[in-house]
Coordinates of C-alpha atoms in Angstrom, one line a residue:
M1 CA 22.0 1.0 -22.6
V2 CA 24.7 -0.9 -20.7
S3 CA 23.9 -4.5 -19.9
L4 CA 25.6 -7.5 -18.4
M5 CA 24.2 -10.9 -18.8
E6 CA 25.5 -14.1 -17.2
A7 CA 24.1 -17.4 -18.3
T8 CA 24.6 -21.1 -17.4
A9 CA 27.2 -23.1 -19.2
D10 CA 24.8 -24.1 -21.9
R11 CA 23.7 -20.4 -22.3
S12 CA 20.1 -21.4 -21.7
C13 CA 19.4 -19.6 -18.4
L14 CA 20.0 -15.9 -17.7
H15 CA 21.0 -15.1 -14.1
S16 CA 22.1 -11.5 -14.0
V17 CA 21.2 -8.2 -15.7
Q18 CA 22.5 -4.7 -15.1
M19 CA 21.0 -1.8 -16.8
I20 CA 22.0 1.9 -16.8
L21 CA 19.5 3.7 -19.0
P22 CA 21.3 6.7 -20.5
K23 CA 20.3 10.3 -20.6
D24 CA 18.5 11.4 -23.7
E25 CA 18.7 15.1 -24.3
T26 CA 16.7 14.9 -27.5
R27 CA 13.5 13.8 -25.7
A28 CA 11.2 15.6 -23.2
K29 CA 11.6 14.3 -19.7
V30 CA 8.2 12.6 -19.6
K31 CA 8.9 10.8 -22.9
A32 CA 12.4 9.8 -21.8
I33 CA 11.1 8.3 -18.5
C34 CA 8.4 6.3 -20.4
N35 CA 11.0 5.0 -22.8
Q36 CA 13.2 3.9 -19.9
N37 CA 10.4 2.0 -18.3
L38 CA 9.4 0.3 -21.5
R39 CA 13.0 -1.0 -21.8
I40 CA 13.0 -2.3 -18.2
G41 CA 9.6 -4.0 -18.7
K42 CA 10.9 -5.9 -21.8
V43 CA 14.0 -7.2 -20.1
V44 CA 12.3 -8.3 -16.9
D45 CA 9.3 -9.9 -18.6
A46 CA 11.6 -11.8 -21.0
Y47 CA 13.7 -13.3 -18.2
Q48 CA 11.1 -13.4 -15.4
Q49 CA 11.7 -17.1 -14.6
T50 CA 15.5 -17.1 -14.4
L51 CA 16.6 -13.6 -13.4
R52 CA 18.6 -13.6 -10.2
D53 CA 20.4 -10.3 -10.0
F54 CA 18.8 -7.1 -11.3
E55 CA 20.3 -3.6 -11.1
V56 CA 18.7 -0.7 -12.8
A57 CA 19.4 3.1 -12.8
L58 CA 16.8 5.4 -14.3
W59 CA 15.0 8.7 -13.6
E60 CA 11.6 7.4 -12.3
L61 CA 9.9 4.1 -11.9
H62 CA 6.4 3.5 -13.3
D63 CA 3.7 1.1 -12.2
P64 CA 4.1 -1.4 -15.0
S65 CA 7.9 -1.7 -14.4
A66 CA 7.4 -2.1 -10.7
W67 CA 4.8 -4.7 -11.3
S68 CA 7.1 -6.7 -13.6
I69 CA 9.9 -6.6 -11.0
A70 CA 7.5 -7.9 -8.4
Q71 CA 6.7 -10.9 -10.6
L72 CA 10.3 -12.1 -10.7
K73 CA 10.3 -15.8 -9.6
N74 CA 13.6 -16.2 -7.8
P75 CA 15.5 -12.8 -7.4
K76 CA 18.5 -12.8 -5.1
R77 CA 19.7 -9.2 -5.5
L78 CA 17.7 -6.1 -6.5
S79 CA 19.0 -2.6 -6.9
I80 CA 16.7 0.3 -8.0
R81 CA 18.6 3.6 -8.4
L82 CA 16.6 6.6 -9.3
D83 CA 19.7 8.8 -9.2
H84 CA 22.9 7.9 -11.0
Y85 CA 25.6 10.1 -12.5
H86 CA 25.4 8.3 -15.8
T87 CA 21.7 9.2 -16.2
R88 CA 21.8 12.8 -15.1
F89 CA 21.9 15.7 -17.5
P90 CA 21.6 19.5 -17.0
G91 CA 18.2 19.6 -18.7
I92 CA 16.5 18.3 -15.6
E93 CA 16.3 20.7 -12.6
R94 CA 18.5 19.9 -9.6
Q95 CA 15.5 19.7 -7.2
F96 CA 14.3 16.6 -9.1
W97 CA 17.4 14.7 -8.0
E98 CA 17.4 16.0 -4.5
S99 CA 13.8 14.9 -3.7
S100 CA 12.2 11.5 -3.2
P101 CA 8.4 12.2 -3.0
R102 CA 6.0 9.5 -1.8
S103 CA 4.6 7.3 -4.6
T104 CA 2.1 4.6 -4.9
V105 CA 4.4 2.8 -7.4
W106 CA 6.0 0.9 -4.5
N107 CA 2.7 -0.7 -3.7
N108 CA 3.4 -3.0 -6.6
L109 CA 6.1 -4.7 -4.6
A110 CA 3.9 -5.6 -1.7
S111 CA 3.2 -9.2 -0.7
T112 CA -0.4 -10.2 -0.2
P113 CA -2.2 -13.4 0.9
E114 CA -2.6 -14.1 -2.8
K115 CA 0.8 -13.1 -3.9
T116 CA 4.3 -13.4 -2.5
A117 CA 6.6 -10.6 -3.9
L118 CA 10.3 -11.1 -4.2
G119 CA 10.3 -14.0 -1.7
C120 CA 14.0 -15.0 -2.2
L121 CA 15.8 -11.6 -1.8
R122 CA 19.2 -11.6 -0.2
S123 CA 20.1 -8.0 -1.0
L124 CA 18.2 -4.8 -1.7
Y125 CA 19.5 -1.4 -2.6
L126 CA 17.1 1.6 -3.1
E127 CA 18.3 5.1 -4.1
R128 CA 16.0 8.2 -4.2
A129 CA 13.0 5.9 -3.7
G130 CA 10.0 7.6 -2.2
I131 CA 9.0 4.4 -0.4
T132 CA 7.2 4.7 3.0
D133 CA 7.8 2.6 6.1
Y134 CA 4.6 0.7 5.5
Q135 CA 5.3 0.0 1.8
L136 CA 8.8 -1.3 2.6
A137 CA 7.5 -3.5 5.3
T138 CA 4.9 -5.1 3.1
A139 CA 7.5 -5.6 0.4
L140 CA 10.0 -7.3 2.6
K141 CA 7.9 -9.3 5.0
S142 CA 8.1 -12.4 2.8
N143 CA 11.9 -12.1 2.5
P144 CA 13.3 -13.5 5.8
M145 CA 16.7 -14.4 4.3
L146 CA 17.8 -10.8 3.6
T147 CA 21.4 -10.2 4.6
E148 CA 22.1 -6.8 3.0
L149 CA 19.9 -3.6 2.9
R150 CA 21.2 -0.3 1.5
F151 CA 19.2 2.9 1.3
R152 CA 20.4 6.2 -0.2
K153 CA 18.4 9.4 -0.3
C154 CA 15.2 7.5 0.6
L155 CA 13.8 10.6 2.4
T156 CA 10.4 9.1 3.3
L157 CA 11.8 6.4 5.6
T158 CA 11.6 7.0 9.4
D159 CA 12.8 5.1 12.5
R160 CA 9.7 2.8 12.1
T161 CA 11.5 1.0 9.3
F162 CA 14.4 0.1 11.6
K163 CA 12.1 -0.8 14.4
F164 CA 10.4 -3.2 12.0
F165 CA 13.8 -4.8 11.2
A166 CA 14.5 -5.2 14.9
E167 CA 11.2 -6.8 15.7
S168 CA 10.5 -9.0 12.7
N169 CA 11.9 -12.0 11.0
V170 CA 13.2 -9.8 8.2
G171 CA 16.0 -8.5 10.5
R172 CA 17.1 -11.9 11.7
H173 CA 19.8 -12.4 9.2
I174 CA 20.8 -8.9 8.3
E175 CA 24.5 -8.5 8.2
T176 CA 24.8 -5.2 6.3
L177 CA 22.5 -2.2 6.9
C178 CA 23.4 1.1 5.3
L179 CA 21.5 4.4 5.4
I180 CA 23.0 7.4 3.5
K181 CA 21.6 11.0 3.1
S182 CA 18.5 10.6 5.2
Y183 CA 18.5 14.2 6.2
R184 CA 16.4 13.3 9.3
D185 CA 18.1 14.1 12.6
E186 CA 15.5 12.1 14.6
L187 CA 16.2 9.1 12.5
N188 CA 19.9 9.3 12.7
D189 CA 19.8 9.8 16.5
G190 CA 17.5 6.9 17.2
L191 CA 19.0 4.4 14.8
F192 CA 21.3 2.6 17.2
E193 CA 18.5 1.8 19.5
H194 CA 17.0 -0.5 16.9
T195 CA 20.2 -1.7 15.1
A196 CA 21.5 -2.9 18.5
K197 CA 18.9 -5.6 18.4
L198 CA 20.1 -7.0 15.0
T199 CA 22.3 -9.8 16.3
N200 CA 24.0 -10.7 13.0
L201 CA 24.7 -7.1 12.0
E202 CA 28.3 -6.6 10.9
V203 CA 28.3 -3.3 9.1

């Protein structure tokens, strides 16, 4: 595990954590993924009140981990990478890394009338996340101060996501919007129609 923690001057308040959960060739894939998620849950639960920046790279996200992330009280920057060269190893088939199947795990990040999820986000980066347009919209609708959105190999997203940004409060302050390896010609071709309406977009 590689971690970086930044605290206040009196060391009483944690603000930032980065985690790259390493490959484990001695474990079966399922056991390794469970172990990765257990580590994530422990860190997030321990610093739920004060965590501001959280970046994690692992093989697959499980419901308890996603739920813990959604309970963060004041997150500014969130990065969930399900594909990272530090966590790959030959024991897992290549197709695993080249796909991002739909998953109900992302429902845990949704805001509801009873619960606001991630309401203070400024930056979001998702990699190989099988999140749908609807799941992303429900996760971000309570985050009107977003300025940076990056998606890499999120193959389930369509042009509906970018239409949502253009027509909702979520897109009002977006300055950076990055989409890499979508593999969807219809999305790539129609993207500019929606991004043209993002008046603060710089990149």
